[in-house]
Short mmCIF file of C-alpha atoms in Angstrom, two decimals:
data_model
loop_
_atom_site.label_atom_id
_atom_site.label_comp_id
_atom_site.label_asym_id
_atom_site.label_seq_id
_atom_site.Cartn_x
_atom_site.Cartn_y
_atom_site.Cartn_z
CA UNK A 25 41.02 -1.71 25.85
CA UNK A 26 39.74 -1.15 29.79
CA UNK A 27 36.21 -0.78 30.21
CA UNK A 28 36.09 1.51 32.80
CA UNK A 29 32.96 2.29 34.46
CA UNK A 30 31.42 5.45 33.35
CA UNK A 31 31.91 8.58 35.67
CA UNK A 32 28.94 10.18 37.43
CA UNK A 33 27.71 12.70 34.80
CA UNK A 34 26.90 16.24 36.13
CA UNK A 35 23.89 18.58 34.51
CA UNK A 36 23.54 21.69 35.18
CA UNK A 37 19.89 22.71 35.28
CA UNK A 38 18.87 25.80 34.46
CA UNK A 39 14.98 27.09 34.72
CA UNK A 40 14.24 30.29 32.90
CA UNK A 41 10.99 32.47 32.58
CA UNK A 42 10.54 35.02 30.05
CA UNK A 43 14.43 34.67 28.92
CA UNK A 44 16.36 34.91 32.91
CA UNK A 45 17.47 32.35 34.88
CA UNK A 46 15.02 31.67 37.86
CA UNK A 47 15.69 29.40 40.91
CA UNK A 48 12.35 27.88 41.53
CA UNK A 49 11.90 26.46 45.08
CA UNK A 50 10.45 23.19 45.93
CA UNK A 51 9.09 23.94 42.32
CA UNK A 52 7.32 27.39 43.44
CA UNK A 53 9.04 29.65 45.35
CA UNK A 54 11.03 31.79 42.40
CA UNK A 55 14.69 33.29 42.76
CA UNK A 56 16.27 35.67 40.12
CA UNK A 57 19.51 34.93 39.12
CA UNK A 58 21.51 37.50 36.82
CA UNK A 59 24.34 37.24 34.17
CA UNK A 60 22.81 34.22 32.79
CA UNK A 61 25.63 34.10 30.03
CA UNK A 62 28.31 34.61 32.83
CA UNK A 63 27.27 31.66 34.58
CA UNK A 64 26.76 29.17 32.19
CA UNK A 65 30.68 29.71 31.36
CA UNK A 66 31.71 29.45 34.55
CA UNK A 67 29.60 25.70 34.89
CA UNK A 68 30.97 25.04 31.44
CA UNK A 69 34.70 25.52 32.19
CA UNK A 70 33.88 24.49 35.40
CA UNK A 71 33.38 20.66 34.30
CA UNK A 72 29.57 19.96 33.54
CA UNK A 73 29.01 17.36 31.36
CA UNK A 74 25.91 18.81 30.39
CA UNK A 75 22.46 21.53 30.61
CA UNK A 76 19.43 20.71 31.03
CA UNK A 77 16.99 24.02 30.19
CA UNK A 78 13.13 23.56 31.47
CA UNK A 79 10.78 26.30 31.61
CA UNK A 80 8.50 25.94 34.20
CA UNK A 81 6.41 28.79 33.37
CA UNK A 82 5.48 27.59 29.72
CA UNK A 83 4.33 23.59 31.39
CA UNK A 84 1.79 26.01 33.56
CA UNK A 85 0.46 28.82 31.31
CA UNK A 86 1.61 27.48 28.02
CA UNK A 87 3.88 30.37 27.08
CA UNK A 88 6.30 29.96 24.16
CA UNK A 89 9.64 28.34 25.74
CA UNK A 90 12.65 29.79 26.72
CA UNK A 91 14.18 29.48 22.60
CA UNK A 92 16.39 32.45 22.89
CA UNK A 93 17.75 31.23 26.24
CA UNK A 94 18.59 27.62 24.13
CA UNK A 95 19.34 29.72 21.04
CA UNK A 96 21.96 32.27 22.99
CA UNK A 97 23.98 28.80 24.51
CA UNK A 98 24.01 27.05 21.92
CA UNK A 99 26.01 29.35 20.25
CA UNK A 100 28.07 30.35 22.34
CA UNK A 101 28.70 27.13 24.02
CA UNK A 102 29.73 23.10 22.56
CA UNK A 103 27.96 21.13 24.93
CA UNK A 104 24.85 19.02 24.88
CA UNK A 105 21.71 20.91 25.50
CA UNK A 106 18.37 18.82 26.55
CA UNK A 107 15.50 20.78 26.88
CA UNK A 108 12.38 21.24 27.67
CA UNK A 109 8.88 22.89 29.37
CA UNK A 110 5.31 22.49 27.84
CA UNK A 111 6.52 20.32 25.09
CA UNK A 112 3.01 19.23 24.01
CA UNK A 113 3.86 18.27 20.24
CA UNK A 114 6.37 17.21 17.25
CA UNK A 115 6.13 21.08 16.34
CA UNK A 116 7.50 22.10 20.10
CA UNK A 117 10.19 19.66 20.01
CA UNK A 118 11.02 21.03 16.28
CA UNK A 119 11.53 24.52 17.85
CA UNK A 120 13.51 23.68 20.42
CA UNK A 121 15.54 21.55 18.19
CA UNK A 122 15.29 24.68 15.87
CA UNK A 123 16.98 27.11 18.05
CA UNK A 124 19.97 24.88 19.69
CA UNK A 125 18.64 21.82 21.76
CA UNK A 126 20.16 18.32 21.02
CA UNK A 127 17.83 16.35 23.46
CA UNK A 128 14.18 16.97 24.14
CA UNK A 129 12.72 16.59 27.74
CA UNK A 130 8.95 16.28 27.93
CA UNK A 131 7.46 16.26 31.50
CA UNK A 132 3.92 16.84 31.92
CA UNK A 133 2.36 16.00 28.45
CA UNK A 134 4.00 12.91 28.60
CA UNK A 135 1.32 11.94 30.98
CA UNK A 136 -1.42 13.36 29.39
CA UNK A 137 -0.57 12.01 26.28
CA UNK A 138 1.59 8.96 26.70
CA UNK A 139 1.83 8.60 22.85
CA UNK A 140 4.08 11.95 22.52
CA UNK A 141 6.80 9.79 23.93
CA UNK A 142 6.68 7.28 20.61
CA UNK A 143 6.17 10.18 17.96
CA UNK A 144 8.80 12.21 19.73
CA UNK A 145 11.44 9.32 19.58
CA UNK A 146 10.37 8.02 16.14
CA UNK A 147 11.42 11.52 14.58
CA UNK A 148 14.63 12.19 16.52
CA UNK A 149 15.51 8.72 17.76
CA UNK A 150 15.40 6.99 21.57
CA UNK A 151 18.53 8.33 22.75
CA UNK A 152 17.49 12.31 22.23
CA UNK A 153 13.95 11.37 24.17
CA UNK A 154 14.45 11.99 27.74
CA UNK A 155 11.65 11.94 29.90
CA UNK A 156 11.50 13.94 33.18
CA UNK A 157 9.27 13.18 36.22
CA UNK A 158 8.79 14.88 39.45
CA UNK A 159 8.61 12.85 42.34
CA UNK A 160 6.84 12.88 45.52
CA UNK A 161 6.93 10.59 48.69
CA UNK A 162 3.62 8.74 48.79
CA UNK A 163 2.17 6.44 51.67
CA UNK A 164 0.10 5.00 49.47
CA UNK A 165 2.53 4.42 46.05
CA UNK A 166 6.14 4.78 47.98
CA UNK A 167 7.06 7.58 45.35
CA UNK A 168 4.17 9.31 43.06
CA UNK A 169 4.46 10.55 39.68
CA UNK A 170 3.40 14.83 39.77
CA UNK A 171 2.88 16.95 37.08
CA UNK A 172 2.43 20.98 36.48
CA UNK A 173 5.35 22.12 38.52
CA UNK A 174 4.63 18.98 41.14
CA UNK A 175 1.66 20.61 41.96
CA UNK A 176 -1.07 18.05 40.97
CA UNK A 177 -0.66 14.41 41.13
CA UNK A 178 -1.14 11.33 39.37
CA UNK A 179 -1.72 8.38 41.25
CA UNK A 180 0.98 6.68 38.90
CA UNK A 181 4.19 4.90 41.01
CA UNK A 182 7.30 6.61 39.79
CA UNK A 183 8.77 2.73 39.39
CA UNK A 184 5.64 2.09 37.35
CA UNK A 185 5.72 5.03 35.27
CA UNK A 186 9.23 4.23 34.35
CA UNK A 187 8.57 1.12 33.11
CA UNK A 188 6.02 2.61 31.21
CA UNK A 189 8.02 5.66 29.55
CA UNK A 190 10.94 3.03 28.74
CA UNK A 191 8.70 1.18 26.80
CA UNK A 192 7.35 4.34 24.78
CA UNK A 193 10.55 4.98 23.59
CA UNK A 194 12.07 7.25 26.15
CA UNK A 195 15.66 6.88 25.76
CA UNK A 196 16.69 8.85 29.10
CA UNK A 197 15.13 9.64 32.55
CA UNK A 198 15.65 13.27 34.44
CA UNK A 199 13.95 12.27 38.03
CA UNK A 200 13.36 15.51 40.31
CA UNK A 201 12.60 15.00 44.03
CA UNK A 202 9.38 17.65 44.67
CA UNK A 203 9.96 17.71 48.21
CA UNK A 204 13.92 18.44 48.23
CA UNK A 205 13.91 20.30 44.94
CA UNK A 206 15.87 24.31 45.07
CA UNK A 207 16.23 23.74 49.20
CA UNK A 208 19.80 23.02 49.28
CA UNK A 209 19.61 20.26 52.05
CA UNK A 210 21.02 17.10 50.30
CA UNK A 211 19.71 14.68 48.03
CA UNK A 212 16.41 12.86 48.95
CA UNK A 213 17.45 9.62 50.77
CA UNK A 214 14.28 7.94 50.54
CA UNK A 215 13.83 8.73 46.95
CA UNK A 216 17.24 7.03 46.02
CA UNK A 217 16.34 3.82 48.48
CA UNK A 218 13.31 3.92 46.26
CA UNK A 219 14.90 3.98 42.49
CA UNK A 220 17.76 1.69 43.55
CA UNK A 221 14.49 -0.73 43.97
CA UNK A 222 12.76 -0.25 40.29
CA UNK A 223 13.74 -1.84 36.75
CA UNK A 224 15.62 0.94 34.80
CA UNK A 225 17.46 0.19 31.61
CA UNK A 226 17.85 4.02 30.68
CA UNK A 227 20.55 6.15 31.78
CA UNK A 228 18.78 7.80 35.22
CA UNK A 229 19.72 11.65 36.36
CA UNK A 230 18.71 12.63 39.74
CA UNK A 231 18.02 16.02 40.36
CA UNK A 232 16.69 17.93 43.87
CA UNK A 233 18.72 19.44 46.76
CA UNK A 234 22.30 18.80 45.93
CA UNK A 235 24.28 19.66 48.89
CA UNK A 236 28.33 19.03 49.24
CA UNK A 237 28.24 18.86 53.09
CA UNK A 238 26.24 16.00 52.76
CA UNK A 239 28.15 12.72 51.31
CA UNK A 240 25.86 10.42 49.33
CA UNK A 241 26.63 6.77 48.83
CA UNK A 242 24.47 6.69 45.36
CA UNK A 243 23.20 2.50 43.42
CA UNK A 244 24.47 2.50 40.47
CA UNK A 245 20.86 2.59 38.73
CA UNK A 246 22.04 6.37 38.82
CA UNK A 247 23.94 7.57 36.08
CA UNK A 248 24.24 11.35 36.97
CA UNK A 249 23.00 14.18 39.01
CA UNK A 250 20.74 17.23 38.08
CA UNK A 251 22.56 20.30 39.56
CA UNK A 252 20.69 24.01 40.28
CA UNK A 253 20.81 25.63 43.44
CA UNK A 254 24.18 24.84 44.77
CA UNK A 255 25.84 25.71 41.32
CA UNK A 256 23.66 28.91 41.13
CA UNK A 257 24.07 30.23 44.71
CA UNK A 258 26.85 28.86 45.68
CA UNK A 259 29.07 28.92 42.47
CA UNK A 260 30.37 25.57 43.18
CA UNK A 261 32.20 23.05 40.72
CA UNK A 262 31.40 19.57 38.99
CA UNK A 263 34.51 18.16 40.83
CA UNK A 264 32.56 19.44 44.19
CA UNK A 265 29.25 17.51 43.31
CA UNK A 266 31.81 14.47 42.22
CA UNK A 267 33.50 14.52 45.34
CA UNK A 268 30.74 14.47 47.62
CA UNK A 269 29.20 11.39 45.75
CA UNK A 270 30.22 7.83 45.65
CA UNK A 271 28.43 4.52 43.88
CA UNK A 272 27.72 1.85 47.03
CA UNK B 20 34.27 30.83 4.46
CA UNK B 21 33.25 27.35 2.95
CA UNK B 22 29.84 26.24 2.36
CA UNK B 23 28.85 23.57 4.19
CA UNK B 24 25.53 21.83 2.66
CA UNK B 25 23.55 20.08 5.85
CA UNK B 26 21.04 17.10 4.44
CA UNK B 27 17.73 18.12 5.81
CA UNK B 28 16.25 15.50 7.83
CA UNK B 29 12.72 16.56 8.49
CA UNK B 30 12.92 17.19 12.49
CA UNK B 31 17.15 16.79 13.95
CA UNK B 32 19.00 18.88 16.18
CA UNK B 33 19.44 21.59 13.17
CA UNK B 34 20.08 24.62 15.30
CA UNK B 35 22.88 22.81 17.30
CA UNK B 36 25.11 22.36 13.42
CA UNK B 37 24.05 25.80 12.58
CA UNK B 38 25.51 27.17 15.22
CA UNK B 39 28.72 24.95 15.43
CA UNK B 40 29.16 25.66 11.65
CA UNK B 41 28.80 29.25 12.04
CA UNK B 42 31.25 29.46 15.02
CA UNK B 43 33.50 27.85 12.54
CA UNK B 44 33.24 30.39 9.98
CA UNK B 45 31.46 28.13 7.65
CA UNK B 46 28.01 29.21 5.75
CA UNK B 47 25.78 26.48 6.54
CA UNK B 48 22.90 25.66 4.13
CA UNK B 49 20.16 23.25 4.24
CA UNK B 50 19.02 21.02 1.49
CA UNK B 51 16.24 17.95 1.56
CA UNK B 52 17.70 14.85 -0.51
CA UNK B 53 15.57 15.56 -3.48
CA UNK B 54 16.79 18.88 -3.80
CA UNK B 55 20.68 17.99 -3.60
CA UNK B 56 22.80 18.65 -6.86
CA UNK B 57 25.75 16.61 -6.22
CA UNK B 58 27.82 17.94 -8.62
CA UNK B 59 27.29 21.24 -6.82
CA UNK B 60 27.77 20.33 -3.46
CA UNK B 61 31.49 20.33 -1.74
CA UNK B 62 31.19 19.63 1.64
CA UNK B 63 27.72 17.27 3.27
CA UNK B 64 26.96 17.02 6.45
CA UNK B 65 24.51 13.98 7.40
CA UNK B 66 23.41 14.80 10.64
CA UNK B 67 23.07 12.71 13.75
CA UNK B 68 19.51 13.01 15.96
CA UNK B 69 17.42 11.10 13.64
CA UNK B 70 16.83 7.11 12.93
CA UNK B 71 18.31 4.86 10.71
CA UNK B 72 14.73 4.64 8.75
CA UNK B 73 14.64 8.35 8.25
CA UNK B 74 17.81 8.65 7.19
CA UNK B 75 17.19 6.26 4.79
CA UNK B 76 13.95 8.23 3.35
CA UNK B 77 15.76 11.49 3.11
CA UNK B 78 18.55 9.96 1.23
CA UNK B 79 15.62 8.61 -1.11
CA UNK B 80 15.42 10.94 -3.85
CA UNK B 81 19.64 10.61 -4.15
CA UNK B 82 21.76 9.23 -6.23
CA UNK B 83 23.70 7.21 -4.10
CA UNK B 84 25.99 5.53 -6.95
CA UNK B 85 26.68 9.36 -7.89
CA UNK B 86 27.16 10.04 -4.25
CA UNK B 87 29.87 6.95 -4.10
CA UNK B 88 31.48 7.95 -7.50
CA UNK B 89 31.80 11.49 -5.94
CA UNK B 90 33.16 10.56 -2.66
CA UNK B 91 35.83 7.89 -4.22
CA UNK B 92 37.57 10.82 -6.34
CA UNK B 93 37.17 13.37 -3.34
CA UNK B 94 34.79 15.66 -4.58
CA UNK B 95 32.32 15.19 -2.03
CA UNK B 96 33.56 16.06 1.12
CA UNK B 97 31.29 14.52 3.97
CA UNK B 98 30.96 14.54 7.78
CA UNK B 99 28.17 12.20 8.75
CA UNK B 100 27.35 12.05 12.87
CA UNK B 101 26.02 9.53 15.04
CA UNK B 102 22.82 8.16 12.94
CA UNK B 103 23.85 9.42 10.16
CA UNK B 104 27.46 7.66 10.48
CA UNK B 105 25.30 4.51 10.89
CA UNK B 106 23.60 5.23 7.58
CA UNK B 107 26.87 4.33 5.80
CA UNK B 108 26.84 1.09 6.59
CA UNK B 109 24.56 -1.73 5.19
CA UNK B 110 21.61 -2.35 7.73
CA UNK B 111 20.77 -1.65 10.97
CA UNK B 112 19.02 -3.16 13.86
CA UNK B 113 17.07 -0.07 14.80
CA UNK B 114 14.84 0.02 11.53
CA UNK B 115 14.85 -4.08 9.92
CA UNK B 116 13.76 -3.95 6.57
CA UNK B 117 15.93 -0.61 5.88
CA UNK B 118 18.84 0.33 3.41
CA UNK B 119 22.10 1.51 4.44
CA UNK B 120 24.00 3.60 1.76
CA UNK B 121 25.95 -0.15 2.16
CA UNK B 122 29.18 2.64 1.20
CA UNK B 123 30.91 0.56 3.85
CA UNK B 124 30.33 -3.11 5.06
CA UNK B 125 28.65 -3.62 8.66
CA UNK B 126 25.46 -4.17 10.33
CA UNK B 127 24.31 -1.63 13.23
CA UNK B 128 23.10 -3.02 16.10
CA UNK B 129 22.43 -2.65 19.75
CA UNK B 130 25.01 -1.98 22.01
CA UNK B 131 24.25 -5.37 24.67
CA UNK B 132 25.61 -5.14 27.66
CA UNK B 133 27.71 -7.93 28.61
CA UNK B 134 25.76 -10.32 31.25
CA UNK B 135 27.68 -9.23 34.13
CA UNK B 136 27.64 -5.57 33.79
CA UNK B 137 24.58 -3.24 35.51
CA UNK B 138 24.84 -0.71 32.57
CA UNK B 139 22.11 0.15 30.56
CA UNK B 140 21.11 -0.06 26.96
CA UNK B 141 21.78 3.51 25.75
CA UNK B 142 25.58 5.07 25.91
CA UNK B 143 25.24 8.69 27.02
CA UNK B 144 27.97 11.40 27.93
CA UNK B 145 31.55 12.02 27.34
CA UNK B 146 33.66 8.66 26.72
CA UNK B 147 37.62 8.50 26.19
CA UNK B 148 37.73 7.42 22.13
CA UNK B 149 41.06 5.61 21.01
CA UNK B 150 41.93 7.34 18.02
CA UNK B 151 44.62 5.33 15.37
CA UNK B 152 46.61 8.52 14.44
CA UNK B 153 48.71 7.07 12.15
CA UNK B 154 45.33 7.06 10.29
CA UNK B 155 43.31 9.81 11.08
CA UNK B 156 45.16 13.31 11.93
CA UNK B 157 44.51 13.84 15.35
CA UNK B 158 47.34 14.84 18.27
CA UNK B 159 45.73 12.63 20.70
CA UNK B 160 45.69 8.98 20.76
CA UNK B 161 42.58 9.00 23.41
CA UNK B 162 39.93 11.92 23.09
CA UNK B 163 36.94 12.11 24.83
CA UNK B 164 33.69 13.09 22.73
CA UNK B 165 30.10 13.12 23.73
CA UNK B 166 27.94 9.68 22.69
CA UNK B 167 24.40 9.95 22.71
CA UNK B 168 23.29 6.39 20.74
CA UNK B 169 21.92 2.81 21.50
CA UNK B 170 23.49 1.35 18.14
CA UNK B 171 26.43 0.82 16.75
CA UNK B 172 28.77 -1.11 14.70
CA UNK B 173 29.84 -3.51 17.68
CA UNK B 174 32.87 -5.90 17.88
CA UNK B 175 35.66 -4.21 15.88
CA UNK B 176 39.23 -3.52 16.02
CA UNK B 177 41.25 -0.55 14.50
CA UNK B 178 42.29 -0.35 10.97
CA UNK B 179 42.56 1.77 7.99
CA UNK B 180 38.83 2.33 7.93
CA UNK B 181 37.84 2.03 11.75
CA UNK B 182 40.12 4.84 12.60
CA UNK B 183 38.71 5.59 15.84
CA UNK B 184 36.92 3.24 18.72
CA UNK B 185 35.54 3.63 22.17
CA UNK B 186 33.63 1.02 24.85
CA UNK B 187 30.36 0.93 26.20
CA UNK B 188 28.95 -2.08 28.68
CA UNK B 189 31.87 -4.36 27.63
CA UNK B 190 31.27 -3.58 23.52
CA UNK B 191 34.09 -1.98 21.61
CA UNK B 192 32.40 -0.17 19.11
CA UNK B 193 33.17 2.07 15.87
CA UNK B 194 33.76 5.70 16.50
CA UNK B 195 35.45 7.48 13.93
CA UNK B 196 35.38 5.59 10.04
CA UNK B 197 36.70 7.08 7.36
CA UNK B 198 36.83 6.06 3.77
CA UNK B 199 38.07 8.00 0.50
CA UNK B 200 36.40 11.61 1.34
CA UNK B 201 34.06 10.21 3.92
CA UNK B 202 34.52 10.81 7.59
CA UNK B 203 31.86 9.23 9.96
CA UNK B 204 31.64 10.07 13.97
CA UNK B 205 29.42 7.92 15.84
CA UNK B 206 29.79 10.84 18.57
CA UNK B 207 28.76 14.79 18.29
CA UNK B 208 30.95 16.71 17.16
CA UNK B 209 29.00 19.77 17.45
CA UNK B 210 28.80 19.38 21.09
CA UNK B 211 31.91 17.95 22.26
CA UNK B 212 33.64 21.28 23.65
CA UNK B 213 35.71 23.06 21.01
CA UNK B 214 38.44 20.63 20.65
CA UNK B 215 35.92 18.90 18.23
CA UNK B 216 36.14 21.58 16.00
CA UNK B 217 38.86 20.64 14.31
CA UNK B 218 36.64 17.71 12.62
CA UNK B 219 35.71 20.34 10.17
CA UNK B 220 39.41 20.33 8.75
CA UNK B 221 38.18 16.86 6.94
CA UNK B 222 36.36 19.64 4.59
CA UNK B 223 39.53 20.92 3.83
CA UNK B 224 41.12 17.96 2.08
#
């Protein structure tokens, strides 16, 4: 039986706030994007492997997430949903899991509260734990752990904090570049010289400026790419992001 | 419509086999294990986001030689996914100490990657599953289904009970078992496009 290497997987990310799909910029900056149901088929028969729902809004103010949003997809839709934004206990990861979400992503809290990553994994196993981190370029730490929409950091390495979360039980790792995230201008160079550096032994998504026009020769310590603007503005396909990438 | 009764697991992706069973036209109800009449349930689904040690606390309050009894003459109808296909078997590495169901024989355990492979240790996304039709009624020979696990039953070939394997870091592993009325899918079904669906004919007989 061949053993092929497994493809690049693609995610589609979508950010809501209070039930529509937003295009946050660089984590701030918000777009509106419309027909919401409309697009998700078009990313689904267009060849996504996956979603990924966060909620920005809820990690700042501590809303109630985006369920409905999950709830309406899952539906509709037979894909894997991972999900997340201010997932500060069992009981949010319970609602989520409630409305439609087969894989929990906890971002923030994590760091406050390193052991929501072990009761979170010990209820609904390793591989449904995936942990997601916002990255920053750092003089100091090479790459730096942020949290609250990459607005405040942590003084935690992203290779450390890894390690860490791997540890804890996280069974998956969504990394977002800060700096390139929502800007369209290509994938953050640096931030892949960095990771291709670090001790991973959980599948690794990278997520922050995908742009086609740019080819990417990607280390295999990355297992898939996080997709948002260029799917949402520019309707483009999974075979596009595939394409444009290739493992070095 | 059938009734479909779902084993309730404490906290699993419930919402994600409510939906897939009512897209299917089936009424989906939830039971815990100590609740369960089996001589009133058809069709069980054991679901899949969980652990091998909570699977084996909500099957606590069951009567599992009932359960066996029920399955061998094909009155229970069941679909158990990813954890919960694990469950069938004896032991697993992912929770030492704790009972399988031991319906069929097999210890879970990590998936290792072989020494010369980068992978890591947990198999996530869509993989092409070798299916032995003349077994198990499916048109394709090679299907691809989502995985989301880090254990499985590891080193096995296909037979009359193994129906259905795929690969992950050099490991052929057990995808698709099935025994008397017992099918078990070490991938989602629920989430594995619409093609999947037809898993649910297994409740048909």
């Amino acid at each position: 039986m061949p053993n092929k290497a497994a493809p690049l997987r693609v995610i589609a990310r979508l950010d809501t706030k209070n039930g529509r799909l937003i295009k946050p910029v660089r984590f701030e900056g918000v777009r509106q994007i419309d027909n919401l149901m409309e697009r998700v088929e078009s990313y689904v028969l267009g060849g996504i492997d996956e979603l990924a729902i966060f909620d920005v809004v809820s990690s700042l103010y501590n809303t109630p997430t985006e369920l409905e949003v999950v709830g309406e997809i899952s539906k509709a839709f037979s894909i894997c949903i991972a999900a997340g934004g201010g997932v500060s206990s069992i009981n949010d990861a319970e609602k989520l899991l409630r409305f439609g979400a087969d894989k929990i992503l906890i971002n923030t809290s994590a760091v406050k509260n390193k052991d929501l990553i072990r009761s979170i994994s010990r209820e609904i196993g390793t591989q449904s734990t995936a942990v997601s981190i916002q990255a920053k370029k750092s003089e100091l730490l090479g790459f730096e752990v942020m949290v609250e929409a990459g607005r405040q950091q942590t003084g935690m390495a992203v290779c450390d904090w890894m390690s860490e979360i791997q540890d804890l039980g996280a069974g998956e790792i969504i990394m977002t570049s800060v700096d390139s995230d929502g800007v369209n201008a290509g994938l953050d160079s640096q931030l892949i010289s960095y990771l291709s550096h670090c001790q991973v032994d959980r599948p690794l998504i990278l997520g922050g400026g995908f742009s086609p026009l740019s080819h990417v020769g990607l280390p295999r310590v990355i297992d898939g790419l996080l997709v948002g603007s260029f799917f949402h503005l520019k309707g483009g396909l999974s075979e596009d992001v595939r394409a444009s990438v290739s493992y070095v | 419509m059938s009734k479909v009764t779902i084993l309730k697991l404490g906290v699993y992706n419930r919402g994600s086999i409510f939906n897939w069973l009512w897209r299917n036209g089936c009424q989906p109800v939830e039971e815990c294990g100590a609740s369960i009449k089996l001589d009133d349930v058809q069709n069980l689904i054991i679901p899949g986001v969980s652990t091998f040690e909570k699977l084996q606390s909500a099957f606590q309050n069951l009567d599992v030689e009932l359960f066996r009894e029920k399955v061998s003459a094909g009155e229970l109808r069941v679909i158990a996914i990813c954890a919960g296909m694990q469950f069938l078997f004896e032991s697993s590495e992912e929770s030492p100490g704790a009972k399988g169901l031991g319906l069929l024989k097999g210890h879970i355990s990590k998936l290792q990657p072989d020494s010369h492979q980068s992978v890591k240790s947990v198999n996530i996304g869509w993989r092409e599953t070798h299916i032995n039709t003349a077994q198990f009624n499916h048109a394709d020979p090679v299907h691809s289904f989502y995985y989301c696990h880090k254990y499985g039953l590891a080193n096995v070939e296909l037979d009359d009970v193994i129906v259905g394997k795929s690969v992950f870091a050099g490991v052929e592993f057990a995808s698709i078992v099935k025994w008397k009325a017992l099918l078990g899918v070490q991938f989602h079904p629920e989430i594995s496009g619409f093609a999947a669906d037809k898993i649910l004919q297994h409740f048909d007989g």
